[in-house]
PDB file of C-alpha atoms and ligand atoms in Angstrom:
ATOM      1  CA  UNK A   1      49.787  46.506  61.466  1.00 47.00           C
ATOM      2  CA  UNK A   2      53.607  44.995  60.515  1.00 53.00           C
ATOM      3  CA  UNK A   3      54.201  44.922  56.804  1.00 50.00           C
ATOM      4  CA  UNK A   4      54.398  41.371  56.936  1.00 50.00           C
ATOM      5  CA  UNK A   5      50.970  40.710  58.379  1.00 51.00           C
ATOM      6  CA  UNK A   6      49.651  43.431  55.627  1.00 48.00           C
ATOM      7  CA  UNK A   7      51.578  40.381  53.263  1.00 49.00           C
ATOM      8  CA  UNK A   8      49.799  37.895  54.668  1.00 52.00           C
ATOM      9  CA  UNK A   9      46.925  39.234  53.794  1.00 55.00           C
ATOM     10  CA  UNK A  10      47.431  39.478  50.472  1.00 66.00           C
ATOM     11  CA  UNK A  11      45.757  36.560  48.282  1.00 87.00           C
ATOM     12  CA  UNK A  12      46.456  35.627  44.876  1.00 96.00           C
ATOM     13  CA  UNK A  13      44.922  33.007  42.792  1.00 97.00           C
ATOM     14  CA  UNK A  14      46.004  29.335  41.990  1.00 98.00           C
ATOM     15  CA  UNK A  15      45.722  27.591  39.260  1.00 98.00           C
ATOM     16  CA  UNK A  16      47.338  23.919  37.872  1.00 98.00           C
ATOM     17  CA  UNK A  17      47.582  22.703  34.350  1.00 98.00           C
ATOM     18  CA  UNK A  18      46.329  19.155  33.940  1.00 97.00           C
ATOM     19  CA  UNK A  19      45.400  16.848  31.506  1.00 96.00           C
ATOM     20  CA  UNK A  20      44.865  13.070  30.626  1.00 94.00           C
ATOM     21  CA  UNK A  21      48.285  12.514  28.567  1.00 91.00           C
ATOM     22  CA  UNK A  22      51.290  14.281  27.942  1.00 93.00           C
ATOM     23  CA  UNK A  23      52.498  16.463  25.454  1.00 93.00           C
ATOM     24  CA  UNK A  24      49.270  18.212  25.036  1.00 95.00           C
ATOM     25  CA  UNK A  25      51.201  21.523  25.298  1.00 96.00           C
ATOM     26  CA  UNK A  26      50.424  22.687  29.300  1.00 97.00           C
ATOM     27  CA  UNK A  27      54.243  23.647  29.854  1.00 97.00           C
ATOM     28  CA  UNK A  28      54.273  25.574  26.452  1.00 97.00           C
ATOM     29  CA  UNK A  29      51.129  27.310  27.546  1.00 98.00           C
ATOM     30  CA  UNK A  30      51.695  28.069  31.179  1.00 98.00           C
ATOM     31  CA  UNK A  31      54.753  30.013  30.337  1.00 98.00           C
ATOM     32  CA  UNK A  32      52.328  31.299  28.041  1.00 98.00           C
ATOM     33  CA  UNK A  33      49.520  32.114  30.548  1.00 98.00           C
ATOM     34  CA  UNK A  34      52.585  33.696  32.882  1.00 98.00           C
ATOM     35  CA  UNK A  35      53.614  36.307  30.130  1.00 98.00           C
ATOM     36  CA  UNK A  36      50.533  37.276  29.614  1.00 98.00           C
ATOM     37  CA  UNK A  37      49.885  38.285  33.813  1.00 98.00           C
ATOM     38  CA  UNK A  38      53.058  40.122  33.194  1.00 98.00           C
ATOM     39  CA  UNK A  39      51.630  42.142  30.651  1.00 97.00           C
ATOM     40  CA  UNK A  40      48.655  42.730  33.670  1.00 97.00           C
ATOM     41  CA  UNK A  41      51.138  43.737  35.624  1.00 97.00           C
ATOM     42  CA  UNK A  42      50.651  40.741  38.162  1.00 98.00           C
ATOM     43  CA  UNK A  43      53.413  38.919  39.765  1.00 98.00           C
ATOM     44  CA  UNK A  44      53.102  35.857  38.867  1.00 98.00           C
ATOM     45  CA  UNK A  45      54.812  32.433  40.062  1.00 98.00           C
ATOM     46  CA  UNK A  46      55.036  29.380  38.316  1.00 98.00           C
ATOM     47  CA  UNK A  47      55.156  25.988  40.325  1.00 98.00           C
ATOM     48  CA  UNK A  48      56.827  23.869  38.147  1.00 98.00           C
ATOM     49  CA  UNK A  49      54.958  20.309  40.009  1.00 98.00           C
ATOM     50  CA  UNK A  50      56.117  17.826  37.063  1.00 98.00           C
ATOM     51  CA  UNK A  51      58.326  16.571  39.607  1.00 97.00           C
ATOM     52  CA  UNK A  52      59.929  13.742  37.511  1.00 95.00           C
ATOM     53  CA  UNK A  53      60.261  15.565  34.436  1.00 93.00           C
ATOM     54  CA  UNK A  54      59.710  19.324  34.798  1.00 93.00           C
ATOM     55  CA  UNK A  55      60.637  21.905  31.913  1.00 93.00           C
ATOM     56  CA  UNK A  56      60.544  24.943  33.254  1.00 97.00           C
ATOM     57  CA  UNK A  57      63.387  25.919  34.174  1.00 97.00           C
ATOM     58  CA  UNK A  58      65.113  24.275  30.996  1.00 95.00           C
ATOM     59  CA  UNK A  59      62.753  26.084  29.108  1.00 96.00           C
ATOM     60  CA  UNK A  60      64.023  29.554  30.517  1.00 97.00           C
ATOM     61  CA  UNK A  61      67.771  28.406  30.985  1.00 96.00           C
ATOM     62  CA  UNK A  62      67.304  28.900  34.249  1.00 96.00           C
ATOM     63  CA  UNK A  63      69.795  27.088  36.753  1.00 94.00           C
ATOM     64  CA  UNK A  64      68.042  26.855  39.743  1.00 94.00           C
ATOM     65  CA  UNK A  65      69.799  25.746  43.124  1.00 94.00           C
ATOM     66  CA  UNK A  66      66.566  24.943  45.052  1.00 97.00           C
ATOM     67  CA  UNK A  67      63.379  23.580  44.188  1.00 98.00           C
ATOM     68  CA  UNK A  68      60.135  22.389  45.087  1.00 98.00           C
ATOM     69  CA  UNK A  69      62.183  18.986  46.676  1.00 98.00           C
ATOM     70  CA  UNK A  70      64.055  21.352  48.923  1.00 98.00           C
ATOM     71  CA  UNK A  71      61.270  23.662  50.129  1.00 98.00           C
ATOM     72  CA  UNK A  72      59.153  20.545  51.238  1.00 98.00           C
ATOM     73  CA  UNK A  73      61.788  19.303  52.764  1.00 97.00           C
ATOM     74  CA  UNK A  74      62.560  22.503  55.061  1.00 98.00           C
ATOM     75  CA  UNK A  75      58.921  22.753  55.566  1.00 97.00           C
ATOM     76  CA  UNK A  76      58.592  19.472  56.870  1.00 96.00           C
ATOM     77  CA  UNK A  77      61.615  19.450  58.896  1.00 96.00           C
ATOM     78  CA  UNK A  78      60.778  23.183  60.504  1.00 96.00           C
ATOM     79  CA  UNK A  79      63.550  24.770  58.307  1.00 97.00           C
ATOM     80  CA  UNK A  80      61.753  26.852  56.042  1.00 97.00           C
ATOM     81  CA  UNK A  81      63.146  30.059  55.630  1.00 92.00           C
ATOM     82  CA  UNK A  82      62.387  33.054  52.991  1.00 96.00           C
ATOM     83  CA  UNK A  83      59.987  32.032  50.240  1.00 97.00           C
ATOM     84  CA  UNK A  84      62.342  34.100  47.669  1.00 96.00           C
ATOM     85  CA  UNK A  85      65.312  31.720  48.531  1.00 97.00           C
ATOM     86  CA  UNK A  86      64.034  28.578  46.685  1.00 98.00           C
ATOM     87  CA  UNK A  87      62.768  30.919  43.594  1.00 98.00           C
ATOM     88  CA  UNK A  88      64.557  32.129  40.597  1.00 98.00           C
ATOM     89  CA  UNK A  89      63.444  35.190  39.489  1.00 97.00           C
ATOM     90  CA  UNK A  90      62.688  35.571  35.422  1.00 97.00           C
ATOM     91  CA  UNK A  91      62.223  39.132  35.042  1.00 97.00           C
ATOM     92  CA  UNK A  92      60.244  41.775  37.028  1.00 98.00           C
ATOM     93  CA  UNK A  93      57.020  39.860  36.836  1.00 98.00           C
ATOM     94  CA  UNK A  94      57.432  36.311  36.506  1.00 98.00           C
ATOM     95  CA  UNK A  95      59.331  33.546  39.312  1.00 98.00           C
ATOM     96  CA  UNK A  96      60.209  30.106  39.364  1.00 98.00           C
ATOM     97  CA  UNK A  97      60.001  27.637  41.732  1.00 98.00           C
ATOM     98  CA  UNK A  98      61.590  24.306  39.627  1.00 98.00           C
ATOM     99  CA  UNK A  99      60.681  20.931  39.624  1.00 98.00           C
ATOM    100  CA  UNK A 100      63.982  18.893  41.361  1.00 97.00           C
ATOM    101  CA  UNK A 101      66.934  18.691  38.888  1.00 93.00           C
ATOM    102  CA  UNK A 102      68.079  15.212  40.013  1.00 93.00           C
ATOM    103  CA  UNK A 103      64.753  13.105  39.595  1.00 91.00           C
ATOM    104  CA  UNK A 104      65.596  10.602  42.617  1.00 94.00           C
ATOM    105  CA  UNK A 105      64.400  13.676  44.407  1.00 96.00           C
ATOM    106  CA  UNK A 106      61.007  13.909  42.825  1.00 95.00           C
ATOM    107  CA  UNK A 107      60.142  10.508  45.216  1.00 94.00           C
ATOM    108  CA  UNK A 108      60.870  12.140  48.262  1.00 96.00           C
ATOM    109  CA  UNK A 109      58.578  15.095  47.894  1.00 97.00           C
ATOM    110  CA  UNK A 110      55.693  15.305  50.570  1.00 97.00           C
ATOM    111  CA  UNK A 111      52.547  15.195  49.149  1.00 97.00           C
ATOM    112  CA  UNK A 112      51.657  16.533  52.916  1.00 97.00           C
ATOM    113  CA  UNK A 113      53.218  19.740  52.107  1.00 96.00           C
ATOM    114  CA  UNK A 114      51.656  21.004  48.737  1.00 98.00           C
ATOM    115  CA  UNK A 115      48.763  22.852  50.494  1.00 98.00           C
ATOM    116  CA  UNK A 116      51.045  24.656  52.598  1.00 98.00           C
ATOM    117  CA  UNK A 117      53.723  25.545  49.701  1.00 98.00           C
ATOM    118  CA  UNK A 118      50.810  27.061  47.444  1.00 98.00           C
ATOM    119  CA  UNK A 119      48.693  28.995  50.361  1.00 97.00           C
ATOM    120  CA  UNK A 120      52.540  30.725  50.839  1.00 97.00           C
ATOM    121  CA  UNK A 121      52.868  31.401  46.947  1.00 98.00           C
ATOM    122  CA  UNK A 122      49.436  32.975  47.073  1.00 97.00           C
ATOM    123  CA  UNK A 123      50.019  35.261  50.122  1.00 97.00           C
ATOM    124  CA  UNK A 124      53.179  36.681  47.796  1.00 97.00           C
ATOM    125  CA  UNK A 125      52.109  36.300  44.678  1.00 98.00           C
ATOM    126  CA  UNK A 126      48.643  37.488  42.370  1.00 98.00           C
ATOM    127  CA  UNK A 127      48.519  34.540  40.536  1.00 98.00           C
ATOM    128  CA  UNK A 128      50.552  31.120  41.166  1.00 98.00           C
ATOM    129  CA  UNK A 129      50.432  29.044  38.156  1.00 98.00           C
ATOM    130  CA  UNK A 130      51.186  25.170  38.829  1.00 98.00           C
ATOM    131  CA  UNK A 131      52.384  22.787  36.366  1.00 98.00           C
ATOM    132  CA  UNK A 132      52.165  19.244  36.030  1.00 98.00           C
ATOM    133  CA  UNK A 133      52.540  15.654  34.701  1.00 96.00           C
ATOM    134  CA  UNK A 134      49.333  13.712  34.138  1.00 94.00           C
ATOM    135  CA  UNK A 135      49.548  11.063  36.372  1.00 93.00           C
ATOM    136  CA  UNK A 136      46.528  11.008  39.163  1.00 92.00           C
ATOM    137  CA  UNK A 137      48.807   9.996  41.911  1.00 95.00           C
ATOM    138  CA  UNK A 138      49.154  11.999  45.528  1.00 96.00           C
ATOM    139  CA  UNK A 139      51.413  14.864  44.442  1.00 97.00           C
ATOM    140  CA  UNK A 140      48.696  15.794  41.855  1.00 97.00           C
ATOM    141  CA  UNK A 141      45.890  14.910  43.921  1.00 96.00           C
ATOM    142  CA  UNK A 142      46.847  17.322  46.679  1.00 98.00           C
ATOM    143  CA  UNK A 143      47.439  19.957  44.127  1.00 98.00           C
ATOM    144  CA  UNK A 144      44.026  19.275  42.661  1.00 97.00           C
ATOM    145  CA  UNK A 145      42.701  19.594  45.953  1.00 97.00           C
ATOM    146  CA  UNK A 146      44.888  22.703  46.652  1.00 97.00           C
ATOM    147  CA  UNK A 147      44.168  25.093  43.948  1.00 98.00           C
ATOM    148  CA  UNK A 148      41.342  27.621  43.281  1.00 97.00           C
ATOM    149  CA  UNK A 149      41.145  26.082  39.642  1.00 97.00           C
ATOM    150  CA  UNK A 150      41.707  23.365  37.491  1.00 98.00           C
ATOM    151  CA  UNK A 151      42.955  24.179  33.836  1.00 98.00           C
ATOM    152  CA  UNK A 152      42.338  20.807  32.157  1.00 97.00           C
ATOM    153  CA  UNK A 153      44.044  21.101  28.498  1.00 97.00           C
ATOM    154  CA  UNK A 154      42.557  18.593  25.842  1.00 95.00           C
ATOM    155  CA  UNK A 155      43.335  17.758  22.441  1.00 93.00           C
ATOM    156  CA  UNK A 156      41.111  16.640  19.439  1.00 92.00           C
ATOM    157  CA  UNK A 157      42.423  13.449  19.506  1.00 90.00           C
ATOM    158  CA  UNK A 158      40.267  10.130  19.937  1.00 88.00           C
ATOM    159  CA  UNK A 159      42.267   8.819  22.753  1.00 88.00           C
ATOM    160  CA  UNK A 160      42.693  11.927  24.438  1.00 89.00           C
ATOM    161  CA  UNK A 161      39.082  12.546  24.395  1.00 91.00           C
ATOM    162  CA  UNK A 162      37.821   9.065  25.761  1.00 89.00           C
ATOM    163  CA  UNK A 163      40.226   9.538  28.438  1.00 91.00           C
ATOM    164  CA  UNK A 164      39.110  12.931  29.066  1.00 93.00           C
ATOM    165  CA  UNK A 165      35.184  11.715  29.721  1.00 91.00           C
ATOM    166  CA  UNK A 166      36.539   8.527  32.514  1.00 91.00           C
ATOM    167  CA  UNK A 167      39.064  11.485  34.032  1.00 93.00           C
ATOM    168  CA  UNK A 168      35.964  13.879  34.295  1.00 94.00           C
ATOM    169  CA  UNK A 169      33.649  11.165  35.901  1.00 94.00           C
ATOM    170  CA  UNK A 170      36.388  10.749  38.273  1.00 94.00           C
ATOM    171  CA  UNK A 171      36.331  14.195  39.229  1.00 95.00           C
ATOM    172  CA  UNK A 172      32.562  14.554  39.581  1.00 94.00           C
ATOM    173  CA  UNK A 173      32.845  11.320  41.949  1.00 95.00           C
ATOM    174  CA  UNK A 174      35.407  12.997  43.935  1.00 93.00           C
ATOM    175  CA  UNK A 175      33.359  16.310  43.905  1.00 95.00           C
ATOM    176  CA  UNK A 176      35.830  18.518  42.338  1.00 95.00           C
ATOM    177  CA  UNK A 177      33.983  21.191  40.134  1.00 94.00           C
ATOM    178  CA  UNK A 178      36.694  24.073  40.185  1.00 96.00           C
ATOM    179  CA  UNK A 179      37.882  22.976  36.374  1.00 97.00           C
ATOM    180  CA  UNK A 180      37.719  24.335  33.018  1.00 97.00           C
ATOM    181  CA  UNK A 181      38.239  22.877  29.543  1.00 97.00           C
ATOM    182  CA  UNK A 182      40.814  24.279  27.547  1.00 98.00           C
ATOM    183  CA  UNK A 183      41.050  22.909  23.631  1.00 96.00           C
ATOM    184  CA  UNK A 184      44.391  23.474  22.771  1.00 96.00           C
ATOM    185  CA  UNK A 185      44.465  23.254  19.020  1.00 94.00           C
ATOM    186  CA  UNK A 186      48.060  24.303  18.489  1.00 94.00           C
ATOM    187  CA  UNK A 187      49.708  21.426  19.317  1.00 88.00           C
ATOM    188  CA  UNK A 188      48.072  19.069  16.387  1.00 80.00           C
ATOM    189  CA  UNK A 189      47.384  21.756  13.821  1.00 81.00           C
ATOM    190  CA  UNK A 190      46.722  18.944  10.925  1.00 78.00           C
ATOM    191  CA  UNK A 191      44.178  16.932  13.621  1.00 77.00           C
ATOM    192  CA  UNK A 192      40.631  17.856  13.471  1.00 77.00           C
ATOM    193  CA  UNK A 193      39.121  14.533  13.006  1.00 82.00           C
ATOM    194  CA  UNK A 194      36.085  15.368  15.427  1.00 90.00           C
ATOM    195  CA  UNK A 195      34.186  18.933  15.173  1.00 91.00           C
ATOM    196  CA  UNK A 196      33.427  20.599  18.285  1.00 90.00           C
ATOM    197  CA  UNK A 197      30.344  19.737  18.743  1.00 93.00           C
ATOM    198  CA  UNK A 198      31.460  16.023  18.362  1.00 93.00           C
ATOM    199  CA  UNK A 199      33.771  16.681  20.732  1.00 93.00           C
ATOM    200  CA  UNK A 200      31.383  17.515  23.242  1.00 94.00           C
ATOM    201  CA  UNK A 201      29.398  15.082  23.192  1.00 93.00           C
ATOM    202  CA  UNK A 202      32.323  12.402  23.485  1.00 92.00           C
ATOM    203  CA  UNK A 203      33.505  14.156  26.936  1.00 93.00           C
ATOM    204  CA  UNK A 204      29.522  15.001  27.942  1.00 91.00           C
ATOM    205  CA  UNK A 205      31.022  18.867  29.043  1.00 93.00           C
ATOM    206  CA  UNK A 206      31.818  22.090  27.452  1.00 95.00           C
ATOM    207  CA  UNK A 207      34.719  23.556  26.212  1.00 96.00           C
ATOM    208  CA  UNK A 208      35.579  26.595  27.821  1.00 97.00           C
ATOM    209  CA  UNK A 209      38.781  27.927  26.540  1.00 98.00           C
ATOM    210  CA  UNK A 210      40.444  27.399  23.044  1.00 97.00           C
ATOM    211  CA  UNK A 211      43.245  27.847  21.695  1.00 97.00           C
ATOM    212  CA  UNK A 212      43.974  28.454  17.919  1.00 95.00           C
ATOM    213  CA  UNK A 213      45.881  26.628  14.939  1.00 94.00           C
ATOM    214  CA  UNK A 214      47.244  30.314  14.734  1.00 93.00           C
ATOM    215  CA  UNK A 215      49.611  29.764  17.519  1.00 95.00           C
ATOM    216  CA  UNK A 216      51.149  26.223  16.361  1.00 94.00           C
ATOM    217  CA  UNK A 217      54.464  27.841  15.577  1.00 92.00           C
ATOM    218  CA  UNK A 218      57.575  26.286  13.408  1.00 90.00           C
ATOM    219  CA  UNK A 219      60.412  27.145  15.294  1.00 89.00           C
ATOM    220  CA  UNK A 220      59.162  26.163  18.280  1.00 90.00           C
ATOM    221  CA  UNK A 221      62.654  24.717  18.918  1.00 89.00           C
ATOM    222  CA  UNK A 222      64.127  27.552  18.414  1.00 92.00           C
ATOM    223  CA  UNK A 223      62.205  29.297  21.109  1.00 90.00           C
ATOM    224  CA  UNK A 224      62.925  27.127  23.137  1.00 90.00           C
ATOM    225  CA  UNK A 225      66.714  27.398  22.704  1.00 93.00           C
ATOM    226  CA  UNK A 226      66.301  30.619  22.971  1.00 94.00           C
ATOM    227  CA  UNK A 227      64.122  30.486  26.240  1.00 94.00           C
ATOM    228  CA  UNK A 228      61.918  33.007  24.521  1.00 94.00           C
ATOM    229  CA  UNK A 229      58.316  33.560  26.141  1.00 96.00           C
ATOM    230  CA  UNK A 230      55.991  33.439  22.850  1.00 96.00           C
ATOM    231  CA  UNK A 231      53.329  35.889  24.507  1.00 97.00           C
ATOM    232  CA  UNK A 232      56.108  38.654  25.743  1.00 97.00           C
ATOM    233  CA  UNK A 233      56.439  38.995  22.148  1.00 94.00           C
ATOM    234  CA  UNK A 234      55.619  42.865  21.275  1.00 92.00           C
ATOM    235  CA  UNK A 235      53.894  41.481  18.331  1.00 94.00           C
ATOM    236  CA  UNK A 236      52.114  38.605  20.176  1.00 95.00           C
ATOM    237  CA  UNK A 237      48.431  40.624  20.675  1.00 96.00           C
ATOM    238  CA  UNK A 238      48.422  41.972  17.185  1.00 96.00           C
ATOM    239  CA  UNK A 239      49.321  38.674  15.589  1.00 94.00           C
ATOM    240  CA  UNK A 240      48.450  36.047  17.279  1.00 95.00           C
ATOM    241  CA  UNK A 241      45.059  38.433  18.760  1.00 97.00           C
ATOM    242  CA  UNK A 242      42.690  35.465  19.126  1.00 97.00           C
ATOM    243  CA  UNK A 243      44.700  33.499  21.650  1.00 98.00           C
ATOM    244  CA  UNK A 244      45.891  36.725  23.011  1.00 98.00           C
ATOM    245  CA  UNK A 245      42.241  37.504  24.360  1.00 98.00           C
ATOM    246  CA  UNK A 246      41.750  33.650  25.572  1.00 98.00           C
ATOM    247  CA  UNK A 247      44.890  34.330  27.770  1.00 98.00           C
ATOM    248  CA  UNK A 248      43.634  37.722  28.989  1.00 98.00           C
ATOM    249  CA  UNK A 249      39.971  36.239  29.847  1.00 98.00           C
ATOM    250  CA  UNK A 250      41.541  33.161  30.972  1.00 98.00           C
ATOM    251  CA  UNK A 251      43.828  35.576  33.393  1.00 98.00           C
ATOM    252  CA  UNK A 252      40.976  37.998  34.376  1.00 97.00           C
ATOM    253  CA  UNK A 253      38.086  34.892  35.008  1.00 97.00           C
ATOM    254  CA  UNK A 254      41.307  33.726  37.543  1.00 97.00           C
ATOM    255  CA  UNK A 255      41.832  36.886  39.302  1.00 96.00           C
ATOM    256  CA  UNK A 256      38.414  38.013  39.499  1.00 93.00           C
ATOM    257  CA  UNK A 257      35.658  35.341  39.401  1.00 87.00           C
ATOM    258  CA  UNK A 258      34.723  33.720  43.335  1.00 80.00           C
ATOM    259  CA  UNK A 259      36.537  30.972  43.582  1.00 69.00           C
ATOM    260  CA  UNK A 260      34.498  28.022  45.042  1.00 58.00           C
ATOM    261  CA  UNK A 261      37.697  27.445  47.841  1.00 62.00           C
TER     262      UNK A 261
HETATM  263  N1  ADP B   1      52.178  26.020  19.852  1.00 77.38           N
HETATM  264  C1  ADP B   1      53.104  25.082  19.603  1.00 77.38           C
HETATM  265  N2  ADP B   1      53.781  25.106  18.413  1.00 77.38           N
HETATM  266  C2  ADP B   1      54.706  24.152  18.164  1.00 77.38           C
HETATM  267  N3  ADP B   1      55.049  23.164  19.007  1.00 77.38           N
HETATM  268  C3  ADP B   1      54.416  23.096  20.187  1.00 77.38           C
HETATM  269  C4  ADP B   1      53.402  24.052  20.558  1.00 77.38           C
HETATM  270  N4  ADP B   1      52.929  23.744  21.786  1.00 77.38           N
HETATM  271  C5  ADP B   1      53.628  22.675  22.179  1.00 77.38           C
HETATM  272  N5  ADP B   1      54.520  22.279  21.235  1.00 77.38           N
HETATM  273  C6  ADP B   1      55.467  21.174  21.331  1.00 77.38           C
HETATM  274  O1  ADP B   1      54.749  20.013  21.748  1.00 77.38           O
HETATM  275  C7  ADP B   1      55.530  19.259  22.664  1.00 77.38           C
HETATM  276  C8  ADP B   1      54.717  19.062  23.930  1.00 77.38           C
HETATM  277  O2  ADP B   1      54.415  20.328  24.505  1.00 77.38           O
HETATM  278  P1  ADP B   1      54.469  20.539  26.073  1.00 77.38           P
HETATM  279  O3  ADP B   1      54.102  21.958  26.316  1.00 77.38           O
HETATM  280  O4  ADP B   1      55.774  20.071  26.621  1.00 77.38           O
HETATM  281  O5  ADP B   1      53.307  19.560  26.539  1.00 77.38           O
HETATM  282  P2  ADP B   1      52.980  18.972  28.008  1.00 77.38           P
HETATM  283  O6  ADP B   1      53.565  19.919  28.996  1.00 77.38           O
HETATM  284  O7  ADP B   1      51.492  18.911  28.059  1.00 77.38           O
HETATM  285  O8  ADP B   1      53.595  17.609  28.070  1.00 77.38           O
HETATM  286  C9  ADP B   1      56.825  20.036  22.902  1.00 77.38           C
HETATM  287  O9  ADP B   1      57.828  19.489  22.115  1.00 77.38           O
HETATM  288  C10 ADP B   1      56.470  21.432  22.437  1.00 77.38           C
HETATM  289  O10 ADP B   1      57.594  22.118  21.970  1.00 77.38           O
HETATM  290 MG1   MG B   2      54.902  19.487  30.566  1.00 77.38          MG
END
């Protein structure tokens, strides 16, 4: 067998980040969830599908030449070359693949061609993480539809939560099942007007995943400035150890658990 069929065979996991508004912390976390498969020693992609506004290669201060505009484009236009030449790499572990620098760009993305771009990431990579806006239109429908799991982030926040329960009846209606709840309590420290158990009842589902007031952090900015991954932090399991074992069982659940696709 050729070393690129023995490539082909490989197959990594996919996963997108959605949720029912914005600003509930999914590009914070997925950059996040990617330090922490570096840590697993798992190459790791991240998709960066928030085609309008996308923050992941800002966050890094990465410039990226390509990005997901130009590799649907080739793809659907029988161009498509190496996977590695719309990518940036990050470091050993972790890749990018950005979301279009000029937004005019974002429009003329194929919805046609999502399947095909993440089956590729997940014959190269062990885990493809995808990131998104939180609109339900056809980009984010195929992805939906694309992925072996749903990471739906919600806060404790009324509106949040009623639009949580109409998202999730959509879902059921549309007979997607391959999703998880993740509370992210970090991004609203000072909100906990509903307990958890309130919670669940307003959404009718569990909570799967949480993530603590612990890693709310002040100089977020400054991070960010920086381009700093919070969980590549040497002190990030010792510190912040909580969120630092939702990561890892969020990560191993991903790699490991039969995915229903
Ligand atoms: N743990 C945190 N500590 C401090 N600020 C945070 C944290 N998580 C997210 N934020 C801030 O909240 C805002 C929204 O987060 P972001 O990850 O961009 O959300 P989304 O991708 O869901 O729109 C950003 O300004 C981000 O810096
Ligand atoms: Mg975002």
């Amino acid at each position: 067998m050729k070393v690129c069929d023995i490539m082909k065979l490989k197959k990594g996991k996919s996963m997108c980040f959605f949720s029912a508004k914005g600003g509930v912390g999914k590009t914070t976390n997925i950059l996040n969830f990617a330090g922490i498969f570096e840590q697993l020693e798992k190459k790791v992609l991240i998709i960066d599908m928030d085609l309008y506004s996308g923050g992941i290669a800002l966050y890094l201060n990465k410039s990226c030449d390509k990005s997901v505009y130009n590799m649907a484009f080739d793809i659907m236009n029988g161009s498509f070359t190496e996977f590695n030449n719309y990518t940036v790499k990050v470091d050993n572990y972790i890749d990018i693949l950005a979301a279009p620098k000029d937004p005019r760009d974002a429009n003329k993305v194929d919805a046609r061609c999502i399947k095909t771009i993440i089956d590729k990431a997940c014959s190269i990579y062990d885990a493809v993480l995808i990131d998104m806006n939180h609109a339900l239109d056809e980009i984010n429908l195929s992805v939906i539809d694309a992925v072996n799991e749903i990471m739906f982030f919600i806060t404790n926040d009324p509106l949040d939560l009623k639009n949580i329960r109409s998202l999730l009846s959509i879902f059921d209606s549309l007979g997607i099942k391959n999703y998880s709840l993740l509370l992210n309590n970090s991004r609203d420290p000072f909100k906990s007007y509903f307990s958890l158990y309130e919670m669940r009842k307003i959404i009718n589902h569990d909570i799967n995943y949480s993530l603590s007031v612990d890693l709310f952090l002040k100089d977020m900015e400054k991070l960010i400035m920086k381009g700093a991954i919070v969980s590549l932090d040497r002190k990030f399991a010792d510190v912040m150890s909580d969120d630092y074992k939702t990561f890892v069982l969020m990560a191993t659940d991903l790699l490991e658990r039969d995915s229903l696709k």
